[in-house]
XYZ file of C-alpha atoms in Angstrom:
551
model
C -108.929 9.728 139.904
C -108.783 6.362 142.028
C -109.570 3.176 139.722
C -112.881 0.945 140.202
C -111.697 -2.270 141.511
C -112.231 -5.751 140.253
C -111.754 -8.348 143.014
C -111.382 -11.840 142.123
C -111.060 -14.448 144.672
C -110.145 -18.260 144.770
C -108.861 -20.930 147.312
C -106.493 -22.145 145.021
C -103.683 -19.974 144.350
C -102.974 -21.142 140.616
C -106.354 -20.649 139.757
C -106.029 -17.148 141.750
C -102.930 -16.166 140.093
C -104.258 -17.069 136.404
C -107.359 -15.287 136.341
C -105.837 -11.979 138.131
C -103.302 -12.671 135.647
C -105.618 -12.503 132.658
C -107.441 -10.049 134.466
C -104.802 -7.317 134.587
C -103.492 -7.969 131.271
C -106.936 -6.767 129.805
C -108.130 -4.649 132.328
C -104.815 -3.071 134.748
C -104.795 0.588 133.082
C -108.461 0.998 133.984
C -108.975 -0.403 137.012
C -107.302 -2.205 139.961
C -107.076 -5.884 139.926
C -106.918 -7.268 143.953
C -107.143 -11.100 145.060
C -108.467 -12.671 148.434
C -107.853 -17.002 148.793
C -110.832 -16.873 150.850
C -114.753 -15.409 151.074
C -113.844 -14.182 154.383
C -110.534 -12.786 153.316
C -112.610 -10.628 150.452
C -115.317 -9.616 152.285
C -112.594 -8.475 154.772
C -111.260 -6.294 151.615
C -114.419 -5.495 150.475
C -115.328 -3.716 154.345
C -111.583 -2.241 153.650
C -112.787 -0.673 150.178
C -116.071 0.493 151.397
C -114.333 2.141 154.722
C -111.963 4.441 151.820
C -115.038 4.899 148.992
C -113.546 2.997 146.848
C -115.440 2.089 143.547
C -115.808 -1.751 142.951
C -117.145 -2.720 139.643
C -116.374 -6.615 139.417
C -115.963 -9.461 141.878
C -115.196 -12.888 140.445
C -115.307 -15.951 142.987
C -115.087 -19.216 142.839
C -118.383 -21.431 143.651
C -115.992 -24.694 145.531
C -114.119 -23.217 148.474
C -113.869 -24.005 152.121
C -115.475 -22.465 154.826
C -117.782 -19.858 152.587
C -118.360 -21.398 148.536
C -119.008 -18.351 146.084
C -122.572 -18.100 146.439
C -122.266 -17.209 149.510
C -119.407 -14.489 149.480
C -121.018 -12.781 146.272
C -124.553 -12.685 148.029
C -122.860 -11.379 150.840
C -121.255 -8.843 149.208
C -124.069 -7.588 147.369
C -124.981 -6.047 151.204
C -121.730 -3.796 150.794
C -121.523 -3.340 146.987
C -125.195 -3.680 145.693
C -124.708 -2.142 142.482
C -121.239 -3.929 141.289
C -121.025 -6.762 138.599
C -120.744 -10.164 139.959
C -119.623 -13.336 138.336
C -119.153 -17.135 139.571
C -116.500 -19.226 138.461
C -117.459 -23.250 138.204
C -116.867 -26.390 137.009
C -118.551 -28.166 134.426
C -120.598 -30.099 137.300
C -121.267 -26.917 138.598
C -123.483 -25.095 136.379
C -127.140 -26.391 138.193
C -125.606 -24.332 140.966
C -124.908 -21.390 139.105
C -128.141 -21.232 137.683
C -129.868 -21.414 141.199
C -127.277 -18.495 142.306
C -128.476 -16.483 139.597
C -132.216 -16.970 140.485
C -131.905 -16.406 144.166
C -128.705 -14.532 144.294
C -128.910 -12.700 141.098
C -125.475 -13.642 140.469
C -124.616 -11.374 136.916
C -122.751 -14.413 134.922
C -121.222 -17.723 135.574
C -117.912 -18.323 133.993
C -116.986 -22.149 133.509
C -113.084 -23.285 134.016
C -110.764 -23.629 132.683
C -111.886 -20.082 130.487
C -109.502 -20.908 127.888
C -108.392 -18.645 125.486
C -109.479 -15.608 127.722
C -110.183 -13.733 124.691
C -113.146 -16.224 123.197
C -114.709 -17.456 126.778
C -113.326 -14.295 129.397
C -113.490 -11.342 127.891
C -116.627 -10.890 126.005
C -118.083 -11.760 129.320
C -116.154 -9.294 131.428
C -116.299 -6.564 128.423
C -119.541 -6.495 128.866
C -120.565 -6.752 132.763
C -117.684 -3.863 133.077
C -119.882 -2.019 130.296
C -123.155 -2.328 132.213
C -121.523 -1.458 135.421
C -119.664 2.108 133.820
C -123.503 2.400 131.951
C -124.880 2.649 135.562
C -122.125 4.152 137.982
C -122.708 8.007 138.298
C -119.773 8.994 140.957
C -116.125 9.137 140.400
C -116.827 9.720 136.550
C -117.777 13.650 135.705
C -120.691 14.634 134.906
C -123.226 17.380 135.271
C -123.893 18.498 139.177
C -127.314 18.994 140.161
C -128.257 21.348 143.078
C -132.122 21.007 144.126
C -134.748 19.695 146.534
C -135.212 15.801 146.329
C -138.948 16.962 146.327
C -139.092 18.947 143.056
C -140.512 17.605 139.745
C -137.841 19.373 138.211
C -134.814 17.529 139.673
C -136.491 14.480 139.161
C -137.143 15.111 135.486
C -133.926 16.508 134.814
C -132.330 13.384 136.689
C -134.511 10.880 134.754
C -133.148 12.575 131.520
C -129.694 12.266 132.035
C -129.835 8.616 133.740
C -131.986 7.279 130.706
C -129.248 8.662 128.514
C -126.717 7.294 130.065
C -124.994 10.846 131.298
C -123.346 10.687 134.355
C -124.588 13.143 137.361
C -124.075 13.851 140.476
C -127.055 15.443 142.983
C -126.672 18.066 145.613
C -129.515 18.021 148.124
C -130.568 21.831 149.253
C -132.621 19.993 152.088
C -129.442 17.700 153.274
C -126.213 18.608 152.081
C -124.417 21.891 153.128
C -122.588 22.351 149.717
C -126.047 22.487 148.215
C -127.165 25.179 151.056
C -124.350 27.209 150.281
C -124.837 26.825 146.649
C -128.772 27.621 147.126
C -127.750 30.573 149.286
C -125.382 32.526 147.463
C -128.549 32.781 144.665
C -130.568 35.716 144.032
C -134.102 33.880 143.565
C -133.655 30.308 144.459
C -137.555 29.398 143.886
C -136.770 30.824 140.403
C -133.425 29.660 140.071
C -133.499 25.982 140.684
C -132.595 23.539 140.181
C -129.044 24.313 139.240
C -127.007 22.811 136.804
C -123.434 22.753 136.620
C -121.590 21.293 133.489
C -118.029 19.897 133.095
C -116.973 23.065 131.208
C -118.296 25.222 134.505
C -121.198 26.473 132.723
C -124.308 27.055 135.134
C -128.272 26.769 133.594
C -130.975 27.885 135.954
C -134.061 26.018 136.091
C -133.132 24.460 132.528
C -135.751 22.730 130.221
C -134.803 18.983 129.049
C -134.639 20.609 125.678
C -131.838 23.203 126.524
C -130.017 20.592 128.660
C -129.907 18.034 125.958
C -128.587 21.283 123.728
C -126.199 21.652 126.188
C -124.909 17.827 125.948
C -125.337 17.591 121.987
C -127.538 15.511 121.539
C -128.907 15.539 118.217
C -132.508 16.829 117.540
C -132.453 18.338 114.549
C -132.494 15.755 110.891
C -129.217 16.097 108.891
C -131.241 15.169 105.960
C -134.929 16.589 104.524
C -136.466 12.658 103.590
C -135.682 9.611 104.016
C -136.477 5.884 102.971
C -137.391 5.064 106.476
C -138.427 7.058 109.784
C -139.623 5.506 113.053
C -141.295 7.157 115.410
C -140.742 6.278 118.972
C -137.547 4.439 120.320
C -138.482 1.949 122.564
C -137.973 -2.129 122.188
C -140.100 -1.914 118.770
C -138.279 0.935 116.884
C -134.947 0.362 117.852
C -135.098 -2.989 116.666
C -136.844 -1.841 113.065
C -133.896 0.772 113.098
C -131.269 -1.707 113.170
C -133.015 -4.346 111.101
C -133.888 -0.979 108.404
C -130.319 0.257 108.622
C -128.535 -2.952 108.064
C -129.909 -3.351 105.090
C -129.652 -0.454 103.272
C -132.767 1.758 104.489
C -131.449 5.061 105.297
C -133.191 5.337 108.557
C -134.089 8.159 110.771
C -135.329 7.332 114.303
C -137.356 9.994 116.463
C -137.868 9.968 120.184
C -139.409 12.315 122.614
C -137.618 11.361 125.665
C -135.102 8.719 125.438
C -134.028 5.517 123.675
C -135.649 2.507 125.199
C -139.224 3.980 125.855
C -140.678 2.645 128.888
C -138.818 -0.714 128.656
C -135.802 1.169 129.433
C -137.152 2.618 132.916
C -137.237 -1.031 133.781
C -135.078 -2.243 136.476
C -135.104 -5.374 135.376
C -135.903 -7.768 132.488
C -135.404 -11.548 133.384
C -137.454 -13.540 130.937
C -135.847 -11.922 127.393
C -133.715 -14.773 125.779
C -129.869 -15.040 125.418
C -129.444 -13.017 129.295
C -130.052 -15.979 131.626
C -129.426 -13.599 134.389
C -131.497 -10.517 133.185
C -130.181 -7.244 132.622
C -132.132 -3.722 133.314
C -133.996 -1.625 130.844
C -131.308 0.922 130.592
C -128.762 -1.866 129.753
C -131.060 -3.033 126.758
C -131.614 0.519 125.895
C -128.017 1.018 125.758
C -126.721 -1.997 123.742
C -129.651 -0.977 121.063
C -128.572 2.230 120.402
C -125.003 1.482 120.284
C -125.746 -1.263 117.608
C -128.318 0.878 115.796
C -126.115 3.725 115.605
C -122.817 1.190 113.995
C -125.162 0.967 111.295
C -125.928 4.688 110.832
C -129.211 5.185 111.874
C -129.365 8.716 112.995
C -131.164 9.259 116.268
C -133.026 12.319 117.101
C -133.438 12.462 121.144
C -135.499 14.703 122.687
C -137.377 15.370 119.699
C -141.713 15.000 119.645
C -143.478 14.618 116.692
C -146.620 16.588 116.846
C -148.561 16.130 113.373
C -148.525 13.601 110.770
C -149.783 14.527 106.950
C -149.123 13.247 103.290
C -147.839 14.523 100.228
C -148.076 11.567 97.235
C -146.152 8.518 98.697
C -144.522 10.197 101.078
C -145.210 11.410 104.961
C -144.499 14.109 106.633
C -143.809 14.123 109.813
C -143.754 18.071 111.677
C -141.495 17.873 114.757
C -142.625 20.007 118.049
C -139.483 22.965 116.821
C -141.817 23.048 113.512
C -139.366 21.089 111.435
C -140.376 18.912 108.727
C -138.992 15.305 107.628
C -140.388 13.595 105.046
C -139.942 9.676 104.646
C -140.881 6.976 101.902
C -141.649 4.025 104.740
C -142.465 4.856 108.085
C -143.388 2.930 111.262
C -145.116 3.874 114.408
C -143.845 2.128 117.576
C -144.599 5.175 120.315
C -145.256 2.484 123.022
C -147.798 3.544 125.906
C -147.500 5.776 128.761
C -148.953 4.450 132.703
C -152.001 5.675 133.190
C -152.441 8.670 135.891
C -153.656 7.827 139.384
C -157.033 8.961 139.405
C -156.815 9.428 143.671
C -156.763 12.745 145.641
C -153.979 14.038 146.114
C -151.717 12.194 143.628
C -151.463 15.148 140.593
C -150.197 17.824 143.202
C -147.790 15.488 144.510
C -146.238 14.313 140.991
C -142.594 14.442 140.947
C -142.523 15.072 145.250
C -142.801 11.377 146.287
C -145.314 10.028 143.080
C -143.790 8.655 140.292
C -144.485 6.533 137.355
C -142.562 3.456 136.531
C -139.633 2.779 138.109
C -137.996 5.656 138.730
C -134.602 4.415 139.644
C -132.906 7.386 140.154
C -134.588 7.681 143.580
C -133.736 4.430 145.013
C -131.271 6.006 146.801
C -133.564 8.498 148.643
C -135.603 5.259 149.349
C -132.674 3.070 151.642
C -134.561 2.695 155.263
C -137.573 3.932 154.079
C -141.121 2.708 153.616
C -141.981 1.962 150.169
C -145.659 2.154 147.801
C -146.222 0.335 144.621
C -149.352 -0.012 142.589
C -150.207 -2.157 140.209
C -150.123 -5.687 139.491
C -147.882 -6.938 136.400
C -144.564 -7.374 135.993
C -143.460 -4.186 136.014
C -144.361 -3.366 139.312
C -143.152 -6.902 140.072
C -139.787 -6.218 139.169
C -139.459 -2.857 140.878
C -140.998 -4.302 144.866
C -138.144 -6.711 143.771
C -135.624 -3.837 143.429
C -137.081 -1.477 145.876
C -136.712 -4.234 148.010
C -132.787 -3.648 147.808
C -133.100 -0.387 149.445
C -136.282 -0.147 151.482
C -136.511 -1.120 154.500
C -140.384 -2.294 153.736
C -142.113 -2.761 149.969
C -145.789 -2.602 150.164
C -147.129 -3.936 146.582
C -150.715 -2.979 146.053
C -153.292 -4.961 144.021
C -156.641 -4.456 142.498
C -157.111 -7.879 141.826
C -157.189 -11.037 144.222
C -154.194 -12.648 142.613
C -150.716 -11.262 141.495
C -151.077 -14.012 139.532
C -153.655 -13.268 137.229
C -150.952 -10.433 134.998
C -147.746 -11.314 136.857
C -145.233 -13.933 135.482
C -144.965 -16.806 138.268
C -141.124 -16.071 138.750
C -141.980 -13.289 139.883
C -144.755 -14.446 142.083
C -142.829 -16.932 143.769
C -139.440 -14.641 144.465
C -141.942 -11.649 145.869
C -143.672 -14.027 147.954
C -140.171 -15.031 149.377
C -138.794 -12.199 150.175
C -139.723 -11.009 154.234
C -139.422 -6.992 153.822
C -142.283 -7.787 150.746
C -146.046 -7.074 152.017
C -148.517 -7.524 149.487
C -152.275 -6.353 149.566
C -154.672 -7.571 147.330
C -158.155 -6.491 146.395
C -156.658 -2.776 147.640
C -156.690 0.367 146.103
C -155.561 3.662 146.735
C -158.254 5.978 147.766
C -156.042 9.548 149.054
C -152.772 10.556 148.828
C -151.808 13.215 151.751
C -148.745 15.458 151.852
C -148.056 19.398 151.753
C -144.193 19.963 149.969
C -143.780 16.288 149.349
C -145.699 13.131 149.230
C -146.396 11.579 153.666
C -148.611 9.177 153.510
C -151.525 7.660 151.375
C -154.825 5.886 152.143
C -155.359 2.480 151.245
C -158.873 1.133 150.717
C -159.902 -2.496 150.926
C -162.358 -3.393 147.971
C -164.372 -5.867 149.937
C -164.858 -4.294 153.280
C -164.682 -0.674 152.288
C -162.246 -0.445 155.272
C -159.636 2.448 155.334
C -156.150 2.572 156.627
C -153.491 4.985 156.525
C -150.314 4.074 155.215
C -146.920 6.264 156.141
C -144.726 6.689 153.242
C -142.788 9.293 151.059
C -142.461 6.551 147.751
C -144.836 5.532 145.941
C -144.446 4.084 142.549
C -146.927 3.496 140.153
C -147.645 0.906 137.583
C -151.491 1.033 136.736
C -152.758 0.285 133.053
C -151.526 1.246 129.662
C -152.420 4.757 127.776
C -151.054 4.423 123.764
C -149.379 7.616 122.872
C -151.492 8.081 119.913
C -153.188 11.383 120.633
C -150.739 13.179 117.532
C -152.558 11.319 115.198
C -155.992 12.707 114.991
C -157.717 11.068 112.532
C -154.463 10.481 109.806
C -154.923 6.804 110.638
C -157.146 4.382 111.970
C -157.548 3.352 115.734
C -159.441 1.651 118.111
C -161.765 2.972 120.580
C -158.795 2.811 123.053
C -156.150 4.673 120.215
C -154.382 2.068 119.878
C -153.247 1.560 115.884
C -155.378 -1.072 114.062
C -153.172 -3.062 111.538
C -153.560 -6.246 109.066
C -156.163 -8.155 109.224
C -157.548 -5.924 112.240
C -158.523 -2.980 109.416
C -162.469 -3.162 108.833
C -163.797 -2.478 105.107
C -164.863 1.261 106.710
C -161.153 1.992 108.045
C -159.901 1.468 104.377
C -162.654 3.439 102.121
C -159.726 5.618 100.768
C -157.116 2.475 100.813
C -155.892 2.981 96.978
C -153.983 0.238 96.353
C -155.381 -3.713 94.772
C -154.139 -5.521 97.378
C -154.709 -5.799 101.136
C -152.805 -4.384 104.259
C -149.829 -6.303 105.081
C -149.473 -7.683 108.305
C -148.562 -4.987 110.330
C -149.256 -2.161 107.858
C -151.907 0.524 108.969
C -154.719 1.962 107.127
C -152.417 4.184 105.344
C -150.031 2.266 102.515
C -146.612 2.608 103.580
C -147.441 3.158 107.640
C -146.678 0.272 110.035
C -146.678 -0.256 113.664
C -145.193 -2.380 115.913
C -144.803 -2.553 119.499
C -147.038 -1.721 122.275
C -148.918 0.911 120.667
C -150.573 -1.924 118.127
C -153.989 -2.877 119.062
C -153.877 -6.349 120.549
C -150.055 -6.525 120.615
C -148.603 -8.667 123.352
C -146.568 -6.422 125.894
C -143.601 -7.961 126.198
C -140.366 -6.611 125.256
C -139.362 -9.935 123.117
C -142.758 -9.738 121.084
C -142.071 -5.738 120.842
C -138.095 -6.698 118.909
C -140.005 -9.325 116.764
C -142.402 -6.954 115.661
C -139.974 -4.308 114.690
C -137.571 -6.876 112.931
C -140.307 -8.760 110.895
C -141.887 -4.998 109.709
C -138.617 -4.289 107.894
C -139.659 -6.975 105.766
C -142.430 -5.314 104.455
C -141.066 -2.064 104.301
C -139.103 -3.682 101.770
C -142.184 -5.210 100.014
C -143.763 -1.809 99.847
C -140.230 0.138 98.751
C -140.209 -2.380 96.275
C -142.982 -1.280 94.707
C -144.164 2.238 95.177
């Protein structure tokens, strides 16, 4: 198999030869280390690699060189290598530059020189771009083949699955590809059979669930224990960061999630404003660095697992999983996030999975390249994908309820959007129809004020409208608002605690049952942001503790 390529380019050949140098002595058995002296001379290797498919996963340029400085040659190579790593190399007087190439460029890193000793100021850097760039790049790795239409729910589940867990995949379009055809033909029932999936052993599943896939792959979803000191209930931003915080210190910790790590943070395609990564990374990249460091410290992860019923037995809960299995835990916390709320427009439920989707939905951005491009909603989620979107698509139209994207939207946001020329965004619009027979054509766009209608031609249409808590399991075990979100702390009324048995009052983020926390999104009046979601998780471990302590 051909190696990815890191490219590394510099005008001055000492400084070209040194960090090739340190380059392949980390890095030559896994991939191929090339230099250019010029940005024209690598963007002439870059056309080069594109022409034979080759893989690129790094380029490293220097910002001060003639003719074309390193902002320049990395933003121009993002138009032949969108998805590769890309790092700047500057001087100390530099680094206002590199911070304005990673706000307008989205430059990955800056490196300053001299990088002296590699393995303190290089590596960790280039360890961990290559590891985000490996975390995302499906081809030339294995993987499971899919064979389906790029208009079934199916497919798009099944690819959603593997891509939030970090499987590689490849997909084999009936409709486009004449593999796939030939695939689809030689089948008995095809509306029956697919989509197909082929594993790296050679095994074939027909129409699989995400249950016998993930089977398939070993993932765990069965407990290796029957209680525990600690479960968690959802694995997004909240729980993986009370798993960690639990684990570390001593908890033996059991984490349960119905989908994948990262909840919906992870189907972000990118977080910018979370401290320590000035230049962002995407949800899946958080996601992935969470469950590696959760699972160092032994937290055992069960993924796709549901929890369907909550009950309790003395001090402890008991949790029954959707395969009827029980676990029982001293401490547990709730931090099952939200779900986007369902577009309540003609149209829109038939064509679920066949053009509609909710959140991001990266794995179809490359269907999307030259195409016209819906989003709905208004914060900055839906910011960040009309930025992304706007990678591929040839047009992004963002649509709005309100009269301002400013009113939920973070003004970085705002002001790159605003910027960017393939960007359209209507305010005070809503959707009032969405039209399409097999797949998802076109939807109808209604302005608030006028009542005016106008069709709008697309096959993509992402949506981002309001916040559901996934609370429904509950029933009435523990106390929620009228919206079911949980009610915690000082939010618990004297009615919501009539059967609270212990002398002293809820702790902070405790819930109307001693011993149950939440954290996260699905907290009444929590603040949705991924950074308030980790300091929530971390800061309930302390009171697990507290209650451990003394129950």
């Amino acid at each position: 198999m051909e190696k990815p390529v890191i490219l590394t380019v510099d005008d001055d050949p000492q400084v070209l030869r040194s960090i090739a140098r340190d380059l392949r002595q980390r890095y030559g058995e896994e991939y191929s280390v090339l230099r250019a002296e010029s940005g024209p001379q690598g963007l002439q290797a870059l056309d080069e690699l594109v022409e034979a498919a080759s893989p690129v996963a790094l380029l490293v340029s220097d910002q001060r060189m003639p003719n074309m400085d390193g902002v320049t040659f990395l933003t121009e190579a993002r138009h032949r290598y969108p998805d590769s790593k890309r790092a700047l190399l500057t001087a100390y007087a530099d680094t206002d530059a590199a911070i304005a190439a990673i706000n307008q460029s989205q430059v990955d890193y800056y490196l300053t020189k001299p990088w002296d000793p590699p393995s303190e100021r290089l590596y960790p850097v280039i360890d961990d771009l290559l590891e985000d760039w490996k975390a995302g790049h499906k081809l030339g790795y294995g993987g499971v083949r899919i064979i389906g239409s790029r208009w079934m729910p199916e497919v798009h589940t099944l690819k959603d699955f593997l891509a939030r867990n970090h499987a590689p995949y490849e997909f084999l379009d009936v409709e486009q590809e004449e593999t796939a055809k030939a695939i689809a033909a030689k089948l008995d029932s095809p509306a029956t059979q697919l989509p197909l999936l082929v594993l790296t052993s050679g095994e074939k599943l027909y129409a699989p669930t995400v249950a016998q896939l993930a089977q398939k792959l070993g993932l765990r979803t069965a407990a290796a224990a029957e209680t525990y000191d600690f479960a968690i209930v959802g694995g997004g931003p909240a729980g993986l960061a009370a798993a960690v915080y639990g684990a570390s210190e001593g908890l033996k910790t059991v984490l349960i999630e119905r989908e994948a790590p990262g909840g919906q943070a992870g189907t972000s395609s990118r977080i910018e404003n979370y401290l320590g990564f000035p230049s962002g990374l995407s949800g899946g990249d958080l996601a992935r660095r969470a469950v590696t460091q959760a699972r160092r410290f032994n937290v055992e992860i069960l993924s796709p697992q549901e929890i369907c019923q909550l009950t309790f037995e003395g001090p402890y809960k008991l949790l029954t999983c959707g395969d009827g299995a029980r676990i029982s835990c001293k401490a547990l916390m709730l931090s099952t996030g939200v779900r986007w709320r369902q577009l309540d427009a003609p149209g829109a439920h038939a064509l679920t999975g066949r053009g509609i989707y909710y959140g991001a939905a990266t794995t179809e951005a490359l269907h999307t390249n030259g195409e016209d491009v819906c989003i709905v909603g208004a914060g900055n989620s839906a910011g960040q994908a009309a930025m992304y979107f706007a990678e591929h698509a040839s047009r992004v139209v963002l649509v709005v309820r309100g009269r301002s994207i400013g009113e939920k939207m973070s003004q970085y946001l705002v002001d790159r959007l605003q910027s960017l020329p393939n960007v359209a965004i209507r305010l005070h619009t809503e959707i009032s129809a969405c039209h399409g027979e097999s797949h998802l054509d076109g939807i109808t766009l209604r302005d608030r004020d006028s009542d005016d209608q106008e069709r709008v031609e697309t096959k993509f249409l992402f949506v981002f409208i309001g916040a559901e808590p996934n609370t429904a399991w509950l029933n009435g075990s523990i106390a929620r608002d009228a919206h079911g979100f949980v009610l915690t702390g000082t939010d618990l009324k004297a009615e919501q605690l009539g059967e609270w048995p212990l002398p002293r009052e809820p702790y902070l983020l405790e819930a109307s049952v001693p011993g149950v926390f939440a954290a996260g999104d699905v907290r009444h009046e929590s603040i949705k942001r991924v950074a308030s979601a980790v300091g929530e998780g971390s800061v309930a471990v302390h009171f697990v503790h507290q209650y451990l302590a003394v129950s």
